[in-house]
C-alpha cells in the first residue's frame, strides 16, 4: 500500500505542475485524476465515477490571473483515494474534497510567496549574464511544489484506517447529510461557471437547452448536437453579413 500511496502522491505533485511546466494538459482536473487514482488502486470504475462527481463540483473553479482558487488536483487525489481505500461512497468523497482543497490552497499560497524570491534571484542572474544560475532558479519552484505531494502521502498513509473507522461510527443521519451535500455541491459548481459566462446574449440559449432537457425530455446528446448546429448557423450568418458589408 505504501507504493500505491507514493504513486498517488506523485499524481498530486504532477497536478501542481500543470499550467506551470506542462502547459494546459488538464492533469489537475478531477475527471483526469480520479480515473488515474482508481487505476492505481485497482478500481478504475469507481475512480471514474468519483472523478466525474468531483469535476461537477469543481467545474467552476479555474485559475484566472492572480486569483488562487482551492486546489482541485490535490483534493481529487486525496478524496478519491480515501473513498476507494475505505470503501466509502461517492457522496463521502465529494464532501471530503473541499477541506483538502482549501488546505492545499494554503500550500500554494506559501509556494507563490517563496517563489517571489526565486524570481528575484533569477532576474539578478540574467543581469549578470549568469545563465546557468538562472536555469537553476528557474527550476527551483519544482521543489516548492513538493509539500503538496508530501501532504497527499501522509494523509493517505495515516488517514485510511482512520477514515474507515470514522465512516463505520458515523450515524445514518450524518451519512444522509453527506448525500445531501454531495447533491448540492455540483449545483454550486455549475452556478459558479454560469455566473462567469452568462450574459444577455447567451442566456436565451442556456434556457432553451434547459427546457429541451427538463421539460421535453430530450437526451443530453440531442441537446448538444442541436446546440452545435445552432452555433454553425450563427457562424455562417455572421460570415455572410461581414461579406455583404465588404
Coordinates of C-alpha atoms in Angstrom, one line a residue:
X1 CA 0.0 0.0 0.0
X2 CA 2.9 2.3 0.6
X3 CA 3.9 2.1 -3.0
X4 CA 0.4 2.9 -4.2
X5 CA 0.2 5.9 -1.8
X6 CA 3.6 7.1 -3.2
X7 CA 2.2 6.8 -6.8
X8 CA -0.9 8.8 -5.8
X9 CA 1.3 11.4 -4.1
X10 CA 3.3 11.6 -7.4
X11 CA 0.0 12.2 -9.3
X12 CA -0.9 15.0 -6.8
X13 CA 2.6 16.5 -7.3
X14 CA 2.3 16.4 -11.1
X15 CA -1.1 18.1 -10.9
X16 CA 0.8 21.1 -9.3
X17 CA 3.0 21.4 -12.4
X18 CA 0.0 21.7 -14.8
X19 CA -0.3 25.1 -16.3
X20 CA 3.1 26.0 -15.0
X21 CA 5.6 23.5 -16.5
X22 CA 3.4 21.1 -18.5
X23 CA 1.1 23.5 -20.3
X24 CA -2.7 23.2 -20.0
X25 CA -2.6 19.4 -20.0
X26 CA -5.7 19.2 -17.7
X27 CA -3.8 16.9 -15.4
X28 CA -5.0 18.9 -12.5
X29 CA -8.7 18.3 -13.2
X30 CA -10.7 15.7 -11.2
X31 CA -12.0 14.0 -14.3
X32 CA -8.4 13.0 -15.1
X33 CA -7.1 12.4 -11.7
X34 CA -10.0 10.3 -10.5
X35 CA -9.5 7.5 -13.1
X36 CA -5.7 7.6 -12.7
X37 CA -6.0 7.1 -8.9
X38 CA -8.7 4.5 -9.5
X39 CA -6.3 2.7 -11.9
X40 CA -3.5 2.7 -9.3
X41 CA -5.8 1.3 -6.6
X42 CA -7.3 -1.3 -8.9
X43 CA -10.8 0.2 -9.1
X44 CA -11.0 2.2 -12.3
X45 CA -14.8 2.3 -12.4
X46 CA -15.1 3.9 -9.0
X47 CA -12.3 6.3 -9.9
X48 CA -14.1 7.4 -13.0
X49 CA -17.4 7.9 -11.1
X50 CA -15.7 9.9 -8.3
X51 CA -13.7 11.9 -10.7
X52 CA -16.8 12.9 -12.7
X53 CA -18.7 13.8 -9.4
X54 CA -15.7 16.0 -8.3
X55 CA -15.4 17.6 -11.7
X56 CA -19.1 18.6 -11.5
X57 CA -18.4 20.2 -8.1
X58 CA -15.2 22.0 -9.1
X59 CA -16.1 22.8 -12.7
X60 CA -16.4 26.5 -12.0
X61 CA -13.0 26.6 -10.2
X62 CA -10.3 27.8 -12.5
X63 CA -7.1 29.8 -12.1
X64 CA -7.5 33.2 -13.7
X65 CA -4.7 35.8 -13.5
X66 CA -3.5 36.2 -9.9
X67 CA -6.6 34.5 -8.4
X68 CA -5.7 31.4 -6.3
X69 CA -8.7 29.1 -6.0
X70 CA -8.9 25.9 -3.9
X71 CA -6.5 23.3 -5.2
X72 CA -8.7 20.7 -7.0
X73 CA -5.9 18.5 -8.1
X74 CA -4.6 17.5 -4.6
X75 CA -8.2 17.4 -3.3
X76 CA -9.2 15.0 -6.0
X77 CA -6.3 12.7 -5.4
X78 CA -6.8 12.5 -1.7
X79 CA -10.6 12.3 -1.8
X80 CA -10.7 9.6 -4.5
X81 CA -8.0 7.5 -2.8
X82 CA -9.6 7.7 0.7
X83 CA -13.0 6.8 -0.7
X84 CA -11.7 3.8 -2.6
X85 CA -9.4 2.6 0.2
X86 CA -12.0 3.0 2.9
X87 CA -14.9 1.7 0.8
X88 CA -16.8 4.9 1.2
X89 CA -19.4 6.2 -1.2
X90 CA -19.0 8.8 -3.9
X91 CA -21.0 11.2 -1.7
X92 CA -18.5 11.0 1.1
X93 CA -15.6 11.6 -1.4
X94 CA -17.4 14.7 -2.7
X95 CA -17.9 16.0 0.8
X96 CA -14.3 15.3 1.8
X97 CA -12.8 17.1 -1.2
X98 CA -13.4 20.7 -0.3
X99 CA -11.5 20.8 3.1
X100 CA -8.4 19.2 1.4
X101 CA -8.7 21.7 -1.5
X102 CA -8.5 24.6 1.0
X103 CA -5.5 23.1 2.8
X104 CA -3.7 22.6 -0.5
X105 CA -4.6 26.2 -1.4
X106 CA -2.7 27.3 1.7
X107 CA 0.3 25.4 0.5
X108 CA 0.0 27.1 -2.9
X109 CA 0.0 30.5 -1.3
X110 CA 3.2 29.6 0.5
X111 CA 4.8 28.4 -2.7
X112 CA 3.9 31.6 -4.5
X113 CA 5.2 33.7 -1.7
X114 CA 8.5 31.9 -1.7
X115 CA 8.6 31.9 -5.4
X116 CA 8.8 35.7 -5.4
X117 CA 12.3 35.3 -4.0
X118 CA 13.4 32.8 -6.7
X119 CA 12.1 35.2 -9.4
X120 CA 14.2 38.0 -8.0
X121 CA 17.3 35.7 -7.9
X122 CA 16.6 34.6 -11.5
X123 CA 16.4 38.2 -12.7
X124 CA 19.6 39.1 -10.9
X125 CA 21.3 36.1 -12.6
X126 CA 20.1 37.4 -16.0
X127 CA 21.5 40.8 -15.3
X128 CA 24.9 39.2 -14.6
X129 CA 24.6 37.0 -17.7
X130 CA 24.9 34.0 -15.5
X131 CA 22.5 31.8 -17.4
X132 CA 23.4 28.6 -15.5
X133 CA 22.4 30.2 -12.3
X134 CA 19.2 31.5 -14.0
X135 CA 18.3 27.9 -15.1
X136 CA 18.8 26.6 -11.5
X137 CA 16.5 29.3 -10.1
X138 CA 14.0 28.6 -12.9
X139 CA 13.6 25.0 -11.9
X140 CA 13.7 25.7 -8.1
X141 CA 9.9 26.1 -7.9
X142 CA 9.7 22.3 -8.6
X143 CA 10.9 21.8 -5.1
X144 CA 8.4 24.3 -3.7
X145 CA 5.6 22.2 -5.0
X146 CA 6.7 19.0 -3.2
X147 CA 4.8 19.7 0.0
X148 CA 1.5 19.0 -1.8
X149 CA 2.8 15.5 -2.7
X150 CA 4.0 15.0 0.8
X151 CA 0.7 16.1 2.3
X152 CA -1.1 13.6 0.0
X153 CA 1.2 10.7 1.0
X154 CA 0.8 11.5 4.8
X155 CA -3.0 11.8 4.6
X156 CA -3.3 8.5 2.7
X157 CA -0.7 6.7 4.8
X158 CA -2.1 7.8 8.2
X159 CA -5.8 8.5 7.3
X160 CA -7.1 5.5 5.5
X161 CA -7.7 3.4 8.6
X162 CA -9.0 6.4 10.5
X163 CA -11.4 7.1 7.6
X164 CA -12.6 3.5 7.7
X165 CA -13.2 3.7 11.5
X166 CA -14.9 7.1 11.2
X167 CA -17.3 6.0 8.5
X168 CA -18.2 2.9 10.5
X169 CA -19.0 5.0 13.5
X170 CA -21.0 7.8 11.7
X171 CA -24.7 7.6 12.3
X172 CA -27.2 7.3 9.5
X173 CA -28.3 10.9 9.8
X174 CA -24.7 12.1 9.2
X175 CA -24.3 9.9 6.1
X176 CA -27.6 11.2 4.8
X177 CA -26.3 14.8 5.2
X178 CA -23.3 13.8 3.2
X179 CA -25.6 12.6 0.4
X180 CA -27.5 15.9 0.5
X181 CA -24.3 18.0 0.5
X182 CA -22.9 15.9 -2.4
X183 CA -26.1 16.7 -4.3
X184 CA -25.8 20.4 -3.6
X185 CA -22.1 21.0 -4.3
X186 CA -22.2 20.2 -8.0
X187 CA -25.1 22.7 -8.4
X188 CA -22.9 25.3 -6.7
X189 CA -20.0 24.4 -9.1
X190 CA -22.2 24.8 -12.2
X191 CA -23.7 28.1 -10.7
X192 CA -20.1 29.5 -10.4
X193 CA -19.4 28.6 -14.0
X194 CA -22.7 30.0 -15.3
X195 CA -22.1 33.2 -13.3
X196 CA -18.8 33.8 -15.2
X197 CA -20.1 33.1 -18.7
X198 CA -23.8 34.2 -18.5
X199 CA -24.8 37.4 -20.2
X200 CA -27.9 38.7 -22.2
X201 CA -26.7 37.2 -25.4
X202 CA -26.1 33.6 -24.3
X203 CA -28.8 33.4 -21.6
X204 CA -31.7 32.5 -24.0
X205 CA -29.7 29.6 -25.5
X206 CA -29.0 28.3 -22.0
X207 CA -32.7 28.3 -21.0
X208 CA -33.6 26.8 -24.4
X209 CA -31.3 23.8 -23.6
X210 CA -32.7 23.6 -20.1
X211 CA -36.3 23.5 -21.4
X212 CA -35.4 20.9 -24.0
X213 CA -33.7 18.6 -21.4
X214 CA -36.0 19.1 -18.4
X215 CA -39.5 19.5 -19.9
X216 CA -39.3 17.9 -23.4
X217 CA -37.0 15.1 -22.1
X218 CA -34.5 15.4 -25.0
X219 CA -31.3 13.4 -24.3
X220 CA -28.2 15.4 -23.5
X221 CA -26.5 14.2 -26.7
X222 CA -29.5 15.5 -28.7
X223 CA -29.3 18.9 -27.0
X224 CA -25.6 19.0 -27.6
X225 CA -26.0 18.3 -31.3
X226 CA -28.7 20.9 -31.6
X227 CA -26.5 23.4 -29.9
X228 CA -23.7 22.6 -32.3
X229 CA -26.0 23.1 -35.3
X230 CA -27.3 26.4 -34.0
X231 CA -23.7 27.6 -33.4
X232 CA -22.8 26.7 -37.0
X233 CA -25.8 28.5 -38.4
X234 CA -25.0 31.6 -36.4
X235 CA -21.4 31.5 -37.5
X236 CA -22.4 31.2 -41.2
X237 CA -24.9 34.0 -40.8
X238 CA -22.2 36.3 -39.2
X239 CA -19.7 35.5 -42.0
X240 CA -22.4 36.2 -44.7
X241 CA -23.1 39.6 -43.0
X242 CA -19.5 40.5 -43.0
X243 CA -19.0 39.6 -46.7
X244 CA -22.1 41.7 -47.6
X245 CA -20.6 44.7 -45.8
X246 CA -17.4 44.4 -47.8

